């Protein structure tokens, strides 16, 4: 697994290889590893049944994206799962900026109030 120091630019972090073992090792959140393991079992069952590797390729690509996110921003990944857990439990989330505000800010290059 690749560790990231807080001062490091996420774009400087090397991305994991598209390899099942490397991808799983890069997943820093237990919920991700559990979902990966369950998904891999289901995908391998489907490959065995249909004799089609396309589903395995799609699985590897999807989890590679999550692994890249994990190595670039492990704390962000933990926050995302914590937020999802609160939502699943029916807890209200604090209101923040809307997607529209964030997108407008990026398009204009200035912080939105």
Short mmCIF file of N, CA and C in Angstrom, two decimals:
data_model
loop_
_atom_site.label_atom_id
_atom_site.label_comp_id
_atom_site.label_asym_id
_atom_site.label_seq_id
_atom_site.Cartn_x
_atom_site.Cartn_y
_atom_site.Cartn_z
N UNK A 1 0.84 -1.17 0.00
CA UNK A 1 0.00 0.00 0.00
C UNK A 1 0.89 1.24 0.00
N UNK A 2 0.39 2.29 -0.57
CA UNK A 2 1.15 3.52 -0.68
C UNK A 2 0.64 4.50 0.36
N UNK A 3 1.53 4.96 1.26
CA UNK A 3 1.13 5.93 2.27
C UNK A 3 1.29 7.34 1.73
N UNK A 4 0.48 8.25 2.24
CA UNK A 4 0.54 9.62 1.78
C UNK A 4 0.76 10.54 2.96
N UNK A 5 1.75 11.40 2.87
CA UNK A 5 1.97 12.37 3.94
C UNK A 5 1.01 13.53 3.73
N UNK A 6 0.60 14.20 4.83
CA UNK A 6 -0.38 15.27 4.70
C UNK A 6 0.07 16.43 3.81
N UNK A 7 1.38 16.69 3.71
CA UNK A 7 1.88 17.81 2.92
C UNK A 7 2.00 17.49 1.44
N UNK A 8 1.88 16.25 1.08
CA UNK A 8 2.10 15.83 -0.30
C UNK A 8 0.93 16.16 -1.21
N UNK A 9 1.23 16.54 -2.42
CA UNK A 9 0.20 16.79 -3.42
C UNK A 9 -0.36 15.45 -3.88
N UNK A 10 -1.70 15.27 -3.83
CA UNK A 10 -2.28 13.98 -4.24
C UNK A 10 -1.91 13.57 -5.66
N UNK A 11 -1.65 14.54 -6.53
CA UNK A 11 -1.29 14.21 -7.91
C UNK A 11 0.11 13.62 -8.01
N UNK A 12 0.92 13.77 -6.95
CA UNK A 12 2.28 13.22 -6.95
C UNK A 12 2.32 11.77 -6.46
N UNK A 13 1.22 11.27 -5.93
CA UNK A 13 1.18 9.91 -5.40
C UNK A 13 1.09 8.92 -6.56
N UNK A 14 1.98 7.93 -6.60
CA UNK A 14 1.90 6.94 -7.68
C UNK A 14 0.61 6.13 -7.58
N UNK A 15 0.00 5.90 -8.71
CA UNK A 15 -1.25 5.15 -8.74
C UNK A 15 -0.96 3.65 -8.68
N UNK A 16 -1.87 2.88 -8.08
CA UNK A 16 -1.67 1.43 -8.03
C UNK A 16 -1.81 0.81 -9.42
N UNK A 17 -1.21 -0.34 -9.57
CA UNK A 17 -1.34 -1.09 -10.83
C UNK A 17 -2.74 -1.67 -10.93
N UNK A 18 -3.15 -1.99 -12.15
CA UNK A 18 -4.45 -2.64 -12.36
C UNK A 18 -4.26 -4.14 -12.16
N UNK A 19 -4.09 -4.51 -10.91
CA UNK A 19 -3.85 -5.89 -10.50
C UNK A 19 -4.72 -6.13 -9.26
N UNK A 20 -5.43 -7.24 -9.22
CA UNK A 20 -6.38 -7.48 -8.13
C UNK A 20 -5.73 -7.38 -6.75
N UNK A 21 -4.56 -7.98 -6.55
CA UNK A 21 -3.91 -7.93 -5.24
C UNK A 21 -3.48 -6.51 -4.88
N UNK A 22 -2.94 -5.80 -5.85
CA UNK A 22 -2.49 -4.43 -5.61
C UNK A 22 -3.68 -3.52 -5.31
N UNK A 23 -4.74 -3.69 -6.07
CA UNK A 23 -5.94 -2.89 -5.85
C UNK A 23 -6.49 -3.13 -4.45
N UNK A 24 -6.62 -4.39 -4.06
CA UNK A 24 -7.16 -4.69 -2.73
C UNK A 24 -6.26 -4.12 -1.64
N UNK A 25 -4.96 -4.23 -1.80
CA UNK A 25 -4.02 -3.71 -0.80
C UNK A 25 -4.12 -2.19 -0.68
N UNK A 26 -4.50 -1.51 -1.74
CA UNK A 26 -4.59 -0.05 -1.72
C UNK A 26 -5.87 0.44 -1.05
N UNK A 27 -6.84 -0.43 -0.86
CA UNK A 27 -8.11 -0.01 -0.25
C UNK A 27 -7.92 0.14 1.26
N UNK A 28 -8.00 1.38 1.75
CA UNK A 28 -7.67 1.68 3.15
C UNK A 28 -8.86 1.57 4.09
N UNK A 29 -10.05 1.54 3.56
CA UNK A 29 -11.25 1.52 4.40
C UNK A 29 -11.82 0.09 4.43
N UNK A 30 -12.10 -0.44 5.62
CA UNK A 30 -12.61 -1.82 5.71
C UNK A 30 -13.86 -2.05 4.85
N UNK A 31 -14.75 -1.07 4.78
CA UNK A 31 -15.96 -1.23 3.96
C UNK A 31 -15.61 -1.45 2.50
N UNK A 32 -14.57 -0.78 2.02
CA UNK A 32 -14.14 -0.98 0.63
C UNK A 32 -13.61 -2.39 0.42
N UNK A 33 -12.77 -2.86 1.36
CA UNK A 33 -12.22 -4.21 1.22
C UNK A 33 -13.31 -5.27 1.27
N UNK A 34 -14.29 -5.08 2.17
CA UNK A 34 -15.39 -6.04 2.26
C UNK A 34 -16.21 -6.06 0.96
N UNK A 35 -16.50 -4.88 0.42
CA UNK A 35 -17.26 -4.80 -0.83
C UNK A 35 -16.46 -5.38 -1.99
N UNK A 36 -15.15 -5.13 -1.99
CA UNK A 36 -14.28 -5.68 -3.03
C UNK A 36 -14.33 -7.21 -2.99
N UNK A 37 -14.15 -7.78 -1.80
CA UNK A 37 -14.14 -9.24 -1.66
C UNK A 37 -15.47 -9.86 -2.10
N UNK A 38 -16.57 -9.27 -1.65
CA UNK A 38 -17.89 -9.79 -2.03
C UNK A 38 -18.12 -9.64 -3.53
N UNK A 39 -17.74 -8.49 -4.07
CA UNK A 39 -17.91 -8.25 -5.50
C UNK A 39 -17.05 -9.18 -6.35
N UNK A 40 -15.82 -9.43 -5.91
CA UNK A 40 -14.94 -10.32 -6.66
C UNK A 40 -15.51 -11.74 -6.71
N UNK A 41 -16.04 -12.20 -5.59
CA UNK A 41 -16.65 -13.54 -5.57
C UNK A 41 -17.81 -13.60 -6.56
N UNK A 42 -18.66 -12.59 -6.55
CA UNK A 42 -19.81 -12.57 -7.46
C UNK A 42 -19.37 -12.50 -8.92
N UNK A 43 -18.35 -11.69 -9.19
CA UNK A 43 -17.86 -11.54 -10.57
C UNK A 43 -17.23 -12.84 -11.05
N UNK A 44 -16.44 -13.49 -10.21
CA UNK A 44 -15.82 -14.76 -10.61
C UNK A 44 -16.87 -15.84 -10.85
N UNK A 45 -17.94 -15.83 -10.05
CA UNK A 45 -19.05 -16.77 -10.30
C UNK A 45 -19.68 -16.49 -11.66
N UNK A 46 -19.86 -15.21 -11.97
CA UNK A 46 -20.46 -14.84 -13.27
C UNK A 46 -19.54 -15.21 -14.43
N UNK A 47 -18.24 -15.00 -14.26
CA UNK A 47 -17.27 -15.37 -15.31
C UNK A 47 -17.34 -16.88 -15.55
N UNK A 48 -17.38 -17.65 -14.46
CA UNK A 48 -17.45 -19.10 -14.58
C UNK A 48 -18.72 -19.54 -15.31
N UNK A 49 -19.81 -18.86 -15.03
CA UNK A 49 -21.10 -19.22 -15.62
C UNK A 49 -21.19 -18.82 -17.09
N UNK A 50 -20.76 -17.59 -17.40
CA UNK A 50 -20.93 -17.06 -18.76
C UNK A 50 -19.69 -17.22 -19.64
N UNK A 51 -18.55 -17.57 -19.02
CA UNK A 51 -17.28 -17.67 -19.75
C UNK A 51 -16.97 -16.37 -20.50
N UNK A 52 -17.19 -15.26 -19.79
CA UNK A 52 -16.98 -13.93 -20.38
C UNK A 52 -16.14 -13.10 -19.41
N UNK A 53 -14.93 -12.75 -19.83
CA UNK A 53 -14.02 -11.99 -18.97
C UNK A 53 -14.32 -10.50 -18.93
N UNK A 54 -15.25 -10.03 -19.75
CA UNK A 54 -15.56 -8.60 -19.77
C UNK A 54 -16.04 -8.10 -18.41
N UNK A 55 -16.81 -8.93 -17.70
CA UNK A 55 -17.29 -8.50 -16.39
C UNK A 55 -16.14 -8.38 -15.38
N UNK A 56 -15.15 -9.24 -15.50
CA UNK A 56 -13.98 -9.15 -14.63
C UNK A 56 -13.18 -7.89 -14.97
N UNK A 57 -13.03 -7.59 -16.24
CA UNK A 57 -12.32 -6.39 -16.66
C UNK A 57 -13.01 -5.14 -16.12
N UNK A 58 -14.33 -5.10 -16.21
CA UNK A 58 -15.09 -3.96 -15.70
C UNK A 58 -14.94 -3.84 -14.18
N UNK A 59 -14.95 -4.98 -13.49
CA UNK A 59 -14.76 -4.99 -12.03
C UNK A 59 -13.39 -4.43 -11.66
N UNK A 60 -12.36 -4.90 -12.33
CA UNK A 60 -11.00 -4.43 -12.06
C UNK A 60 -10.91 -2.93 -12.29
N UNK A 61 -11.47 -2.45 -13.38
CA UNK A 61 -11.40 -1.01 -13.68
C UNK A 61 -12.14 -0.20 -12.63
N UNK A 62 -13.33 -0.63 -12.25
CA UNK A 62 -14.12 0.11 -11.26
C UNK A 62 -13.39 0.18 -9.92
N UNK A 63 -12.81 -0.94 -9.48
CA UNK A 63 -12.11 -0.95 -8.20
C UNK A 63 -10.75 -0.28 -8.28
N UNK A 64 -10.16 -0.24 -9.46
CA UNK A 64 -8.90 0.49 -9.63
C UNK A 64 -9.16 1.97 -9.38
N UNK A 65 -10.29 2.49 -9.85
CA UNK A 65 -10.64 3.89 -9.61
C UNK A 65 -10.76 4.15 -8.11
N UNK A 66 -11.42 3.25 -7.38
CA UNK A 66 -11.54 3.40 -5.93
C UNK A 66 -10.18 3.30 -5.25
N UNK A 67 -9.31 2.41 -5.74
CA UNK A 67 -7.97 2.27 -5.16
C UNK A 67 -7.16 3.55 -5.39
N UNK A 68 -7.29 4.14 -6.58
CA UNK A 68 -6.60 5.41 -6.86
C UNK A 68 -7.08 6.48 -5.89
N UNK A 69 -8.39 6.54 -5.66
CA UNK A 69 -8.96 7.50 -4.72
C UNK A 69 -8.42 7.25 -3.32
N UNK A 70 -8.29 5.98 -2.95
CA UNK A 70 -7.79 5.63 -1.62
C UNK A 70 -6.34 6.07 -1.40
N UNK A 71 -5.49 5.88 -2.40
CA UNK A 71 -4.08 6.27 -2.21
C UNK A 71 -3.91 7.78 -2.29
N UNK A 72 -4.75 8.45 -3.06
CA UNK A 72 -4.63 9.90 -3.19
C UNK A 72 -5.23 10.63 -1.99
N UNK A 73 -6.32 10.11 -1.43
CA UNK A 73 -7.00 10.81 -0.35
C UNK A 73 -7.64 9.81 0.62
N UNK A 74 -6.81 9.11 1.41
CA UNK A 74 -7.36 8.10 2.32
C UNK A 74 -8.33 8.69 3.34
N UNK A 75 -8.04 9.88 3.85
CA UNK A 75 -8.94 10.50 4.83
C UNK A 75 -10.27 10.88 4.18
N UNK A 76 -10.22 11.34 2.94
CA UNK A 76 -11.45 11.66 2.22
C UNK A 76 -12.30 10.42 2.04
N UNK A 77 -11.65 9.31 1.77
CA UNK A 77 -12.36 8.03 1.60
C UNK A 77 -13.02 7.62 2.91
N UNK A 78 -12.30 7.80 4.03
CA UNK A 78 -12.88 7.47 5.35
C UNK A 78 -14.07 8.37 5.66
N UNK A 79 -13.92 9.67 5.36
CA UNK A 79 -15.03 10.61 5.59
C UNK A 79 -16.25 10.24 4.75
N UNK A 80 -16.02 9.84 3.50
CA UNK A 80 -17.12 9.46 2.63
C UNK A 80 -17.90 8.29 3.23
N UNK A 81 -17.18 7.27 3.70
CA UNK A 81 -17.85 6.11 4.28
C UNK A 81 -18.55 6.47 5.59
N UNK A 82 -17.95 7.34 6.38
CA UNK A 82 -18.60 7.78 7.63
C UNK A 82 -19.89 8.53 7.31
N UNK A 83 -19.85 9.38 6.31
CA UNK A 83 -21.04 10.13 5.88
C UNK A 83 -22.11 9.16 5.37
N UNK A 84 -21.71 8.19 4.58
CA UNK A 84 -22.67 7.20 4.06
C UNK A 84 -23.29 6.41 5.20
N UNK A 85 -22.50 6.10 6.21
CA UNK A 85 -23.03 5.39 7.38
C UNK A 85 -24.05 6.22 8.13
N UNK A 86 -23.77 7.51 8.29
CA UNK A 86 -24.74 8.39 8.96
C UNK A 86 -26.02 8.50 8.14
N UNK A 87 -25.89 8.61 6.83
CA UNK A 87 -27.08 8.68 5.97
C UNK A 87 -27.89 7.39 6.07
N UNK A 88 -27.21 6.25 6.04
CA UNK A 88 -27.89 4.96 6.12
C UNK A 88 -28.62 4.80 7.45
N UNK A 89 -28.07 5.42 8.50
CA UNK A 89 -28.69 5.35 9.83
C UNK A 89 -29.81 6.37 9.98
N UNK A 90 -30.03 7.18 8.96
CA UNK A 90 -31.10 8.17 9.00
C UNK A 90 -30.73 9.45 9.71
N UNK A 91 -29.45 9.64 9.99
CA UNK A 91 -29.01 10.86 10.66
C UNK A 91 -28.98 12.02 9.67
N UNK A 92 -29.36 13.20 10.12
CA UNK A 92 -29.28 14.36 9.23
C UNK A 92 -27.82 14.77 9.04
N UNK A 93 -27.52 15.25 7.88
CA UNK A 93 -26.17 15.74 7.60
C UNK A 93 -26.16 17.25 7.70
N UNK A 94 -25.03 17.78 8.13
CA UNK A 94 -24.93 19.24 8.18
C UNK A 94 -24.98 19.77 6.75
N UNK A 95 -25.65 20.88 6.60
CA UNK A 95 -25.75 21.43 5.24
C UNK A 95 -24.47 22.15 4.89
N UNK A 96 -24.01 21.91 3.73
CA UNK A 96 -22.82 22.56 3.21
C UNK A 96 -23.17 23.25 1.91
N UNK A 97 -22.18 23.47 1.12
CA UNK A 97 -22.43 24.10 -0.18
C UNK A 97 -23.04 23.09 -1.13
N UNK A 98 -23.86 23.58 -2.03
CA UNK A 98 -24.47 22.71 -3.03
C UNK A 98 -23.46 22.44 -4.14
N UNK A 99 -23.74 21.38 -4.91
CA UNK A 99 -22.90 21.09 -6.08
C UNK A 99 -22.90 22.28 -7.02
N UNK A 100 -24.04 22.92 -7.19
CA UNK A 100 -24.14 24.07 -8.09
C UNK A 100 -23.17 25.17 -7.64
N UNK A 101 -23.11 25.45 -6.34
CA UNK A 101 -22.20 26.48 -5.82
C UNK A 101 -20.75 26.10 -6.08
N UNK A 102 -20.42 24.86 -5.85
CA UNK A 102 -19.04 24.41 -6.07
C UNK A 102 -18.67 24.50 -7.55
N UNK A 103 -19.56 24.04 -8.42
CA UNK A 103 -19.29 24.10 -9.86
C UNK A 103 -19.19 25.54 -10.35
N UNK A 104 -20.09 26.41 -9.87
CA UNK A 104 -20.02 27.82 -10.26
C UNK A 104 -18.70 28.44 -9.83
N UNK A 105 -18.26 28.10 -8.61
CA UNK A 105 -16.98 28.61 -8.11
C UNK A 105 -15.83 28.16 -9.01
N UNK A 106 -15.84 26.92 -9.39
CA UNK A 106 -14.76 26.41 -10.25
C UNK A 106 -14.78 27.06 -11.62
N UNK A 107 -15.98 27.27 -12.16
CA UNK A 107 -16.09 27.90 -13.48
C UNK A 107 -15.64 29.35 -13.45
N UNK A 108 -15.95 30.05 -12.35
CA UNK A 108 -15.60 31.46 -12.24
C UNK A 108 -14.20 31.68 -11.68
N UNK A 109 -13.67 30.67 -11.02
CA UNK A 109 -12.34 30.79 -10.44
C UNK A 109 -12.30 31.60 -9.16
N UNK A 110 -13.48 31.85 -8.56
CA UNK A 110 -13.54 32.60 -7.30
C UNK A 110 -14.40 31.85 -6.31
N UNK A 111 -14.09 31.98 -5.01
CA UNK A 111 -14.91 31.30 -4.00
C UNK A 111 -16.33 31.86 -3.97
N UNK A 112 -17.31 30.96 -3.85
CA UNK A 112 -18.71 31.37 -3.74
C UNK A 112 -19.04 31.62 -2.28
N UNK A 113 -19.88 32.61 -2.00
CA UNK A 113 -20.28 32.91 -0.62
C UNK A 113 -21.59 32.28 -0.27
#
